Amino acid sequence: MKNISIIFLILMIVWVLLNNTFQLNILIPGAIIALIISLLMCRRCDIFAEMKFTPKSIAYTFIYLGIFFIDLLKSNMDVTRRVLSPSLPIRPGIVEVKTKLKSKFARMLLANSITLTPGTLTVDVKEDSFFIHWIYVEEDEIEKASEKIVEKFEKYLEVIYG
Amino acid sequence: MVNTILTIALAIIILSIAITMIRFVIGKTVIDRIIAFDIMTIASISMIAIIAQQAGRIIYLDIAIVYGLLSFLAVIIIAKYLEKSL
Amino acid sequence: MELVGAIITLLGAFVLLIASIGLIRMPDVYNRLQVGTKASTLGTILSLIGLVFIMPGWSGKLILLIFFIMMTNPVSSHVLARAAYFIKIPFTSRTVVDKLKVSERALTIKTED
């Protein structure tokens, strides 16, 4: 039930943004089609099941978005410095980090955030370890690398998704 | 003034697509060519958005949305094919 | 307000230019993916945000496009990196460590027993 209503809400938001209006004769067909799609497609999916809707988690979502965007800007300055400097300062390698997150959606968000932050790219996920291509390897032990890469996002995602 | 700056931005984006095309031609492996294709598509999305602003037609943005969707699907399907798990 | 938007769009175009230069200069597939993903995502987001400032009436579709790119671009780069590793595209000679190889060997030995 929770999954179906979340999918329905997402589809309705996309429909309203696409049409850019609130007229009733556009909203009603959209609502009917979104209901049909969410009932047909989402009988077994459990991707949003761990999501919480407390005020604290909503506040943390916005803090998370802010931190994410600042990190995106930082990573681009880093990339620009590496690309434009003549000696090409890279020392690449694949390191392993551990995560404590259990839910699938939180893991997807964590992998996406790792990809868009300075110098790291998720290559593979096996059980609870992520394999990360790092453009300038500083630590290759699991605990220290986890501390450097994962922890700043993990503490927010843990509150939002549990 | 605004139109001039947007035209310069359009020219820079076209230059970047041309540079990416070099990698598309010389790329040694398949993955190199797919990355070049992906970046060309993403640059084209912002190019289409700027052209839509210059022409004053919001309907062009729909083309950008569908273009992004199709390129995402194409990249996923090619990668799945290369992994032989399709 | 319109001038601010135009300057943000110009900045985004420069970031896209950096993405393409990095694509030419970097030595192997994985580093090209790093530069390509980050710089092209930020470049497109910045140029679309600039257009939001110029044309406030279009913000619905532009914001939809921004969220779409932010969600799908990292996913396609993960898939490409995994495929590149799977079909054994070689690393550059400056690579220092490869933990995935060690773990993969451990996994195959375990399944053969």
Short mmCIF file of C-alpha atoms in Angstrom, two decimals:
data_model
loop_
_atom_site.label_atom_id
_atom_site.label_comp_id
_atom_site.label_asym_id
_atom_site.label_seq_id
_atom_site.Cartn_x
_atom_site.Cartn_y
_atom_site.Cartn_z
CA MET A 1 0.00 0.00 0.00
CA LYS A 2 2.78 2.41 0.96
CA ASN A 3 4.74 1.54 -2.19
CA ILE A 4 1.70 2.03 -4.42
CA SER A 5 0.92 5.45 -2.96
CA ILE A 6 4.55 6.62 -3.27
CA ILE A 7 4.73 5.50 -6.91
CA PHE A 8 1.39 7.22 -7.57
CA LEU A 9 2.69 10.47 -6.02
CA ILE A 10 5.90 10.38 -8.07
CA LEU A 11 3.97 9.77 -11.31
CA MET A 12 1.56 12.62 -10.53
CA ILE A 13 4.41 15.04 -9.79
CA VAL A 14 6.09 14.12 -13.09
CA TRP A 15 2.77 14.60 -14.94
CA VAL A 16 2.16 18.03 -13.40
CA LEU A 17 5.73 19.17 -14.10
CA LEU A 18 5.47 17.97 -17.70
CA ASN A 19 2.21 19.80 -18.34
CA ASN A 20 3.07 22.83 -16.23
CA THR A 21 -0.60 23.51 -15.32
CA PHE A 22 -3.22 22.71 -12.65
CA GLN A 23 -6.33 22.58 -14.87
CA LEU A 24 -8.82 19.90 -13.86
CA ASN A 25 -9.27 18.44 -17.34
CA ILE A 26 -5.54 17.65 -17.44
CA LEU A 27 -5.19 16.49 -13.83
CA ILE A 28 -8.00 13.89 -13.93
CA PRO A 29 -6.74 11.72 -16.87
CA GLY A 30 -3.25 11.88 -15.35
CA ALA A 31 -4.58 10.68 -12.00
CA ILE A 32 -6.47 7.79 -13.60
CA ILE A 33 -3.48 6.63 -15.66
CA ALA A 34 -1.08 6.99 -12.72
CA LEU A 35 -3.43 4.88 -10.57
CA ILE A 36 -3.64 2.17 -13.23
CA ILE A 37 0.14 2.08 -13.72
CA SER A 38 0.90 1.99 -10.00
CA LEU A 39 -1.64 -0.78 -9.38
CA LEU A 40 -0.44 -2.92 -12.30
CA MET A 41 3.32 -2.46 -11.98
CA CYS A 42 3.85 -2.32 -8.25
CA ARG A 43 2.22 -5.35 -6.65
CA ARG A 44 5.43 -6.92 -5.43
CA CYS A 45 7.99 -4.12 -5.35
CA ASP A 46 9.39 -3.24 -1.93
CA ILE A 47 11.91 -0.56 -2.79
CA PHE A 48 10.34 2.21 -0.71
CA ALA A 49 9.32 -0.01 2.22
CA GLU A 50 12.05 1.21 4.58
CA MET A 51 11.43 4.90 3.95
CA LYS A 52 10.41 6.90 7.04
CA PHE A 53 8.30 10.05 7.11
CA THR A 54 9.15 11.74 10.39
CA PRO A 55 10.00 15.47 10.56
CA LYS A 56 13.59 14.62 11.43
CA SER A 57 14.05 12.48 8.32
CA ILE A 58 12.57 15.18 6.08
CA ALA A 59 14.90 17.80 7.56
CA TYR A 60 17.85 15.45 7.08
CA THR A 61 16.84 14.95 3.43
CA PHE A 62 17.31 18.66 2.76
CA ILE A 63 20.62 18.79 4.67
CA TYR A 64 21.72 15.76 2.64
CA LEU A 65 20.86 17.49 -0.65
CA GLY A 66 22.84 20.58 0.41
CA ILE A 67 25.92 18.58 1.37
CA PHE A 68 25.62 16.59 -1.85
CA PHE A 69 25.54 19.70 -4.03
CA ILE A 70 28.53 21.30 -2.25
CA ASP A 71 30.47 18.05 -2.75
CA LEU A 72 29.52 18.02 -6.44
CA LEU A 73 31.01 21.51 -6.85
CA LYS A 74 34.16 20.50 -4.91
CA SER A 75 34.62 17.39 -7.02
CA ASN A 76 34.41 19.42 -10.21
CA MET A 77 37.08 21.84 -9.02
CA ASP A 78 39.22 18.78 -8.23
CA VAL A 79 38.60 17.27 -11.67
CA THR A 80 39.35 20.59 -13.37
CA ARG A 81 42.66 20.89 -11.50
CA ARG A 82 43.67 17.38 -12.48
CA VAL A 83 42.65 17.72 -16.15
CA LEU A 84 44.28 21.08 -16.81
CA SER A 85 47.57 20.56 -14.94
CA PRO A 86 50.30 19.51 -17.40
CA SER A 87 51.76 16.64 -15.33
CA LEU A 88 48.37 14.84 -14.92
CA PRO A 89 48.53 14.07 -11.14
CA ILE A 90 46.73 10.72 -10.92
CA ARG A 91 47.41 7.56 -8.91
CA PRO A 92 44.38 5.37 -9.66
CA GLY A 93 43.33 2.10 -8.06
CA ILE A 94 40.32 0.12 -6.87
CA VAL A 95 39.69 0.04 -3.11
CA GLU A 96 37.09 -1.77 -1.02
CA VAL A 97 34.81 -0.07 1.52
CA LYS A 98 32.13 -1.45 3.85
CA THR A 99 28.70 0.03 4.46
CA LYS A 100 26.19 -0.47 7.26
CA LEU A 101 23.12 0.43 5.19
CA LYS A 102 20.59 -2.35 4.62
CA SER A 103 17.83 -1.01 2.36
CA LYS A 104 18.22 -1.17 -1.42
CA PHE A 105 17.16 2.38 -2.16
CA ALA A 106 19.57 3.85 0.40
CA ARG A 107 22.39 1.81 -1.13
CA MET A 108 21.55 3.11 -4.61
CA LEU A 109 21.59 6.68 -3.31
CA LEU A 110 24.91 6.04 -1.56
CA ALA A 111 26.46 4.60 -4.73
CA ASN A 112 25.25 7.58 -6.77
CA SER A 113 26.60 10.04 -4.20
CA ILE A 114 29.97 8.30 -4.14
CA THR A 115 30.15 8.53 -7.92
CA LEU A 116 29.47 12.26 -7.96
CA THR A 117 31.91 13.23 -5.16
CA PRO A 118 35.63 13.98 -5.48
CA GLY A 119 37.67 11.40 -7.32
CA THR A 120 35.62 8.27 -6.66
CA LEU A 121 33.54 5.96 -8.89
CA THR A 122 31.58 2.88 -7.79
CA VAL A 123 32.53 -0.14 -9.90
CA ASP A 124 30.78 -3.06 -8.19
CA VAL A 125 28.63 -3.91 -5.19
CA LYS A 126 28.90 -7.30 -3.48
CA GLU A 127 26.81 -7.89 -0.35
CA ASP A 128 27.93 -5.15 2.03
CA SER A 129 31.15 -4.06 0.34
CA PHE A 130 31.45 -1.45 -2.39
CA PHE A 131 34.38 -1.52 -4.82
CA ILE A 132 35.44 2.00 -5.67
CA HIS A 133 37.78 3.31 -8.34
CA TRP A 134 39.72 6.14 -6.73
CA ILE A 135 41.58 8.59 -8.95
CA TYR A 136 44.23 9.34 -6.29
CA VAL A 137 44.53 6.50 -3.76
CA GLU A 138 45.38 7.76 -0.27
CA GLU A 139 44.44 4.75 1.88
CA ASP A 140 44.05 1.17 0.68
CA GLU A 141 42.93 -0.40 3.98
CA ILE A 142 39.20 -1.07 4.27
CA GLU A 143 38.46 0.84 7.50
CA LYS A 144 40.40 3.99 6.68
CA ALA A 145 39.04 4.18 3.13
CA SER A 146 35.47 3.68 4.44
CA GLU A 147 36.02 6.49 6.91
CA LYS A 148 37.22 8.83 4.17
CA ILE A 149 34.64 8.05 1.48
CA VAL A 150 31.43 6.66 2.95
CA GLU A 151 30.86 8.07 6.41
CA LYS A 152 29.83 11.64 5.64
CA PHE A 153 26.83 10.39 3.61
CA GLU A 154 26.10 7.31 5.67
CA LYS A 155 25.16 9.14 8.85
CA TYR A 156 22.43 11.08 7.02
CA LEU A 157 21.12 8.16 4.95
CA GLU A 158 20.95 6.02 8.10
CA VAL A 159 18.52 8.48 9.69
CA ILE A 160 16.43 8.83 6.53
CA TYR A 161 16.09 5.14 5.59
CA GLY A 162 17.20 3.21 8.68
CA MET B 1 23.47 41.02 -24.05
CA VAL B 2 21.79 37.85 -22.79
CA ASN B 3 21.42 36.57 -26.34
CA THR B 4 25.11 37.19 -27.07
CA ILE B 5 26.23 35.28 -23.97
CA LEU B 6 23.90 32.39 -24.81
CA THR B 7 25.26 32.25 -28.36
CA ILE B 8 28.82 32.07 -26.99
CA ALA B 9 27.73 29.26 -24.65
CA LEU B 10 26.19 27.43 -27.61
CA ALA B 11 29.46 27.77 -29.54
CA ILE B 12 31.47 26.39 -26.60
CA ILE B 13 29.12 23.41 -26.26
CA ILE B 14 29.45 22.65 -29.98
CA LEU B 15 33.26 22.87 -29.64
CA SER B 16 33.15 20.39 -26.76
CA ILE B 17 31.02 18.01 -28.83
CA ALA B 18 33.60 18.28 -31.63
CA ILE B 19 36.45 17.46 -29.22
CA THR B 20 34.48 14.49 -27.90
CA MET B 21 34.04 13.32 -31.49
CA ILE B 22 37.86 12.92 -31.71
CA ARG B 23 37.72 10.39 -28.86
CA PHE B 24 34.79 8.71 -30.61
CA VAL B 25 36.94 8.23 -33.73
CA ILE B 26 40.29 7.22 -32.17
CA GLY B 27 38.98 5.38 -29.09
CA LYS B 28 40.81 2.08 -28.77
CA THR B 29 38.09 0.08 -27.01
CA VAL B 30 34.32 -0.21 -27.24
CA ILE B 31 33.80 1.34 -23.81
CA ASP B 32 35.74 4.47 -24.88
CA ARG B 33 33.32 4.96 -27.76
CA ILE B 34 30.29 4.45 -25.53
CA ILE B 35 31.57 7.03 -23.02
CA ALA B 36 32.13 9.51 -25.84
CA PHE B 37 28.59 8.82 -27.10
CA ASP B 38 27.15 9.35 -23.61
CA ILE B 39 28.92 12.68 -23.15
CA MET B 40 27.89 13.84 -26.62
CA THR B 41 24.27 13.10 -25.74
CA ILE B 42 24.43 14.96 -22.45
CA ALA B 43 26.05 17.97 -24.10
CA SER B 44 23.33 17.85 -26.76
CA ILE B 45 20.64 18.03 -24.04
CA SER B 46 21.92 21.39 -22.84
CA MET B 47 22.38 22.47 -26.47
CA ILE B 48 18.74 21.65 -27.22
CA ALA B 49 17.62 23.57 -24.10
CA ILE B 50 19.55 26.69 -25.15
CA ILE B 51 18.17 26.45 -28.70
CA ALA B 52 14.67 26.17 -27.21
CA GLN B 53 15.26 29.40 -25.29
CA GLN B 54 16.51 31.19 -28.41
CA ALA B 55 13.55 30.01 -30.48
CA GLY B 56 11.13 30.67 -27.64
CA ARG B 57 9.40 27.29 -27.93
CA ILE B 58 8.84 25.19 -24.80
CA ILE B 59 7.92 22.15 -26.91
CA TYR B 60 11.60 21.62 -27.79
CA LEU B 61 12.29 20.66 -24.17
CA ASP B 62 10.20 17.50 -24.65
CA ILE B 63 12.71 16.44 -27.30
CA ALA B 64 15.51 16.89 -24.76
CA ILE B 65 13.67 14.74 -22.18
CA VAL B 66 12.98 11.90 -24.64
CA TYR B 67 16.55 12.12 -25.97
CA GLY B 68 18.00 11.73 -22.48
CA LEU B 69 15.70 8.78 -21.74
CA LEU B 70 16.61 6.96 -24.95
CA SER B 71 20.36 7.51 -24.52
CA PHE B 72 20.20 6.18 -20.94
CA LEU B 73 18.39 3.05 -22.13
CA ALA B 74 20.85 2.60 -25.01
CA VAL B 75 23.89 2.80 -22.71
CA ILE B 76 22.36 0.30 -20.25
CA ILE B 77 21.47 -2.15 -23.02
CA ILE B 78 24.90 -1.95 -24.70
CA ALA B 79 26.65 -2.50 -21.34
CA LYS B 80 24.39 -5.48 -20.57
CA TYR B 81 25.17 -6.90 -24.00
CA LEU B 82 28.92 -6.54 -23.41
CA GLU B 83 28.60 -8.34 -20.08
CA LYS B 84 26.78 -11.13 -21.94
CA SER B 85 23.97 -11.09 -19.42
CA LEU B 86 21.22 -9.90 -21.75
CA MET C 1 18.35 38.37 -13.14
CA GLU C 2 18.55 37.35 -16.78
CA LEU C 3 22.23 38.29 -16.88
CA VAL C 4 22.97 36.06 -13.86
CA GLY C 5 21.25 33.16 -15.61
CA ALA C 6 23.21 33.73 -18.82
CA ILE C 7 26.51 33.75 -16.90
CA ILE C 8 25.58 30.49 -15.10
CA THR C 9 24.79 28.92 -18.49
CA LEU C 10 28.17 30.06 -19.83
CA LEU C 11 29.87 28.47 -16.80
CA GLY C 12 28.08 25.21 -17.52
CA ALA C 13 29.32 25.31 -21.11
CA PHE C 14 32.90 25.70 -19.86
CA VAL C 15 32.48 22.71 -17.53
CA LEU C 16 31.28 20.63 -20.51
CA LEU C 17 34.40 21.77 -22.41
CA ILE C 18 36.56 20.54 -19.48
CA ALA C 19 34.76 17.17 -19.67
CA SER C 20 35.70 16.76 -23.32
CA ILE C 21 39.33 17.84 -22.76
CA GLY C 22 39.60 15.35 -19.92
CA LEU C 23 38.19 12.65 -22.17
CA ILE C 24 41.10 13.24 -24.57
CA ARG C 25 43.86 13.54 -21.95
CA MET C 26 43.17 10.74 -19.45
CA PRO C 27 45.13 7.50 -19.93
CA ASP C 28 42.57 4.71 -19.43
CA VAL C 29 38.85 3.91 -19.51
CA TYR C 30 38.17 4.22 -15.77
CA ASN C 31 39.76 7.67 -15.44
CA ARG C 32 37.89 8.84 -18.52
CA LEU C 33 34.67 7.66 -16.88
CA GLN C 34 35.50 9.63 -13.72
CA VAL C 35 36.05 12.89 -15.57
CA GLY C 36 33.22 12.31 -18.01
CA THR C 37 30.56 11.60 -15.39
CA LYS C 38 31.33 14.36 -12.93
CA ALA C 39 32.05 17.21 -15.30
CA SER C 40 29.23 16.46 -17.74
CA THR C 41 26.66 16.15 -14.93
CA LEU C 42 27.62 19.48 -13.37
CA GLY C 43 27.85 21.17 -16.78
CA THR C 44 24.34 20.18 -17.80
CA ILE C 45 22.87 21.00 -14.38
CA LEU C 46 24.47 24.47 -14.41
CA SER C 47 23.31 25.32 -17.93
CA LEU C 48 19.74 24.21 -17.14
CA ILE C 49 19.72 26.20 -13.86
CA GLY C 50 20.83 29.25 -15.84
CA LEU C 51 17.87 28.74 -18.19
CA VAL C 52 15.55 28.54 -15.13
CA PHE C 53 16.72 32.07 -14.21
CA ILE C 54 16.19 33.35 -17.75
CA MET C 55 12.79 31.70 -18.34
CA PRO C 56 10.97 31.30 -14.98
CA GLY C 57 7.83 30.04 -16.75
CA TRP C 58 9.63 26.92 -17.98
CA SER C 59 10.93 25.84 -14.59
CA GLY C 60 8.71 22.73 -14.34
CA LYS C 61 10.18 20.87 -17.30
CA LEU C 62 13.71 22.13 -16.62
CA ILE C 63 13.62 20.90 -13.00
CA LEU C 64 12.30 17.53 -14.22
CA LEU C 65 15.23 17.35 -16.66
CA ILE C 66 17.75 18.28 -13.91
CA PHE C 67 16.47 15.54 -11.56
CA PHE C 68 16.43 13.03 -14.39
CA ILE C 69 20.06 13.72 -15.28
CA MET C 70 21.16 13.67 -11.64
CA MET C 71 19.57 10.23 -11.18
CA THR C 72 20.49 8.49 -14.44
CA ASN C 73 24.00 9.71 -15.21
CA PRO C 74 25.79 8.03 -12.26
CA VAL C 75 23.85 4.81 -12.91
CA SER C 76 25.00 4.59 -16.51
CA SER C 77 28.59 5.21 -15.41
CA HIS C 78 28.39 2.37 -12.86
CA VAL C 79 27.09 0.04 -15.54
CA LEU C 80 29.85 1.04 -17.96
CA ALA C 81 32.59 0.62 -15.31
CA ARG C 82 31.26 -2.84 -14.42
CA ALA C 83 31.13 -3.87 -18.08
CA ALA C 84 34.67 -2.55 -18.66
CA TYR C 85 35.92 -4.56 -15.70
CA PHE C 86 34.02 -7.63 -16.85
CA ILE C 87 35.46 -7.70 -20.37
CA LYS C 88 38.96 -7.13 -18.86
CA ILE C 89 39.90 -3.77 -20.32
CA PRO C 90 43.45 -3.14 -19.00
CA PHE C 91 44.30 -0.50 -16.41
CA THR C 92 46.92 2.15 -17.03
CA SER C 93 50.44 1.36 -15.80
CA ARG C 94 50.13 3.99 -13.04
CA THR C 95 47.46 1.97 -11.20
CA VAL C 96 48.58 1.14 -7.66
CA VAL C 97 46.01 -1.26 -6.15
CA ASP C 98 43.15 -3.50 -7.35
CA LYS C 99 41.11 -4.95 -4.47
CA LEU C 100 38.32 -6.25 -6.69
CA LYS C 101 40.66 -8.78 -8.37
CA VAL C 102 41.70 -10.31 -5.03
CA SER C 103 38.11 -10.63 -3.88
CA GLU C 104 36.98 -12.10 -7.20
CA ARG C 105 39.65 -14.82 -7.01
CA ALA C 106 38.58 -15.69 -3.46
CA LEU C 107 34.99 -15.94 -4.64
CA THR C 108 35.77 -18.32 -7.54
CA ILE C 109 37.89 -20.61 -5.33
CA LYS C 110 35.03 -20.79 -2.85
CA THR C 111 32.49 -21.77 -5.52
CA GLU C 112 34.76 -24.45 -7.03
CA ASP C 113 35.09 -26.35 -3.74
#
